[in-house]
Amino acid sequence: MESRRERGKGTRKHVPRSAHVAVGNVERDPVELLEINSAGRVERLVPLRYGRMIESPFTFYRGSAIIQAHDLAGTPNSDLPIQICGDCHLANFGGFASPERSLLFDLNDFDETSLGPWEWDLKRLTASFVVAGRHLRHKRGVIDDLVYRVVRSYQERMATYAGMGILDTWYDCITFERLMAETPSSQIRQRLERGIARATKRASEALLPKLSERVGERWVIRDAPPAIFHLHGQNTLFSPDDDWMKIDDAGKALDKSFEEYLGTLSPDRRQLLSHFTRHDAAFKVVGVGSVGTRCLIILMIDKHGKPLFLQSKQATQSVVARYFKSPPVTHEGRRVVEGQRLMQAASDVFLGWNNGPSGRHFYLRQLRDMKLSPEIELMDHELLGRFAALCGWVLARAHAKASGMALEISGYLGNSDAMADALLAYSNAYADQVERDYDVFVGACRSGR
């Protein structure tokens, strides 16, 4: 064990912790990188993507993971590559249901997951707190404290995982009940209780009347353009020359893809889904960075009339893999699913992958199963600080579980604030860069570039 810890500590000789102040390859055109990232998306939805990104420097940051991955490729790294999230900003943390119906707090989306330096996730997370903190007009001291809380929490929790057996690390999960038991604040416990109550109302059954209506014997998803529309309906945003618009029998094509998806599930999950019948499917725009990629929601009903909403989401090359040498990927949807299963404490029972029409890669999961998203604009300084520490804990758990390298990472981090000091300097400098990139982006949008 000590030799492994010393390996991590020894890496400091080649890459001292102070080296992480570097912001990387920032002599580039951010708009050009975004255009590369938008290639292959539904053309009429790209303006919607940019419209969501233009709202603030933070929404721009959320939608521009490719820019930071490009920049980080020019920074020193600890030479301890592991499975990373790849898009680890603060809004990618939240609550969702475990298969046992406990409400977990964990990382949510893994579209960019790949092999990469563990500190890239930590840097994206700390910088996101600075960018968001500035947007919310918090004072410099408050924002600096958020960075320290993230890094210290990550560091302390990683040291704890370094002393645990790998099975204990795999079994560890952060539930809302656990958070309630560990917090001394009655105010925060009340917030958590309200969060649990809200989450229980966000399952498929509650979504059914919101997203669909009964037409004869079937349930049909309601169009709500531009967010939701049927591919071949009057509200479609697909251009007539799109290859999906040329499919003769969309239902048959969907059946074929769904059968392929079922083949990626375990027999018990396939048996479970056999009790459902597909009623409808529609295109649904999601998120910020994902807008314009192909994403469907599929409405299924069981023999008792109970619904299940599945989301089928296009998976493209990870932005991390574009800039950090990774093993070859044969299927991008499988990459997402396997990365998610590695990093999350517990994953959706319906996670699987398939090929869509024209050979694009997809992964499938439940839509919004008791999902809770952080509302940082409603948090006071203390609650935001606790949230920052919680994100650091979650990331440490995910890295420790996925890599089995908690000893090495903990050895590199050590016990001092050396890494926290470096990441504070990095995050402030990179937030400055984000704001400059945002101004360039806004100018490009207004000029019609």
Steps between C-alpha positions, in 0.01 A plus 500: 500500500774745590676438169181601319462813710866581439445459127243777512717714724801441277312637200528844659871503406406511132172691533494706820158596627584865434517416127120475492464878491556485122190571289637327190448553126290816499640647176210367290167607357221385737236539230692272266511230769126534558439467127701177500290378791176594320586305185250224430228645723148576383569822311184685599566432870854640509368859543297376797817354651680831459194683631521304824876554526475876449291550815806542725869410530394200709259358241774560243741305721251214534467470125868529412671196650698464178674833562624409846607152388701664221658740748577236764688295241771764522542474877721266706316195635575264786546199268234306692232454231169351610137489384376857532164671451638746246231765561516542875341842552289569809167463315591140413442397861157421638252251632348196333350166598704187557357166383392448863312837484732681738575859403872530421718806454754436225629600160225496239624510140793322342487598134869601515629219723836359395844409622668820612692678776293500820587865564318605180170419673607688811608804298174513304309480829693771686495734200123452471454626856703812421315570173161442665595690815597805298178481297301491825702800626648331804799672660852386417553356847185289474602368159853418616353309792289291261812385316672411827195307615491296180870412504531438874193277495635307201838468671361387837253254350765357267721439805209315661444286190874429490459321833196299391483167321383519141173319578417753770572779252273340239218458751528857628219729389387847599127494567284792606421307819873481574541871436212575736655284772840669465392866492466690829284769339123465540454747213700280262320187619170670415632586153603139448158379613334735251736375231404138570131594485549676164703215357234238573265697273745489209455144380346382171147488641510871585647582158223323307231775517763774461657367183223300334129457445270210430383464141264205466673193638848649496700764680662759272779741593392864458706721273650804675735644237786565497559282807281200403375400156427196287761437234253465215234734640405852401719648777819319403821700500679249279575621149346295216843382384596355841560126474249431779227668295563252219422194713203321339373331816611681816320252727680206346836677528431576866402137564829382353704742712302407811569130450869582477474697825329208674798285408725721716287443812514210744226234461304623802485857359387367163229303675391813685473702178303221331202605714490841329365602160632801313230762445694792355840662447598861440808721476584685822762773533708462817753697701737763369801324352285218357258719305499396136614144558228245426297420807168316517256426777315171474168453680422144607196372690468175697194275522365699795521829312810616690756698299873480447685779321834409347748748357710404198791741470763525229857436611786658308875501556598618848667841503755350739591226251549768235789649702629218723620167364242236588435139399302459175122521541285268289166643613454844658174400670669204664782732612247722679318208664813325620654824628180584685479156660862529611468844655151512650418336832191348337375535146168490316380144445410586140844626394591352163610595151419449134549628147241735359401547137800590283737338750516772764577383853248538785456409863170458685389566856192600694382857456513707819466219753460699825755746363595807705724779372683751722347848515816689586337837439281432806789398728650731760877505558501224761275266304702560183814415695349175623395420145858561380636261763238242405603519134862444603395193699296357213785549254750333735267202541449472124873516426590256778238248389574523129878486530592309815779760525397694808840429660692647207276805464503562875878467503525765231262737677666467842366671811574867432310763304756494217252358248218723624720809467597403146142429393380828651749686282410283200124542546515877530728531197288259299179680596659815356564305180142370493370856522725606212386201294139581584543854368647362176209255475238771558664715235496212252132432567404863455700532179333191354827310469 
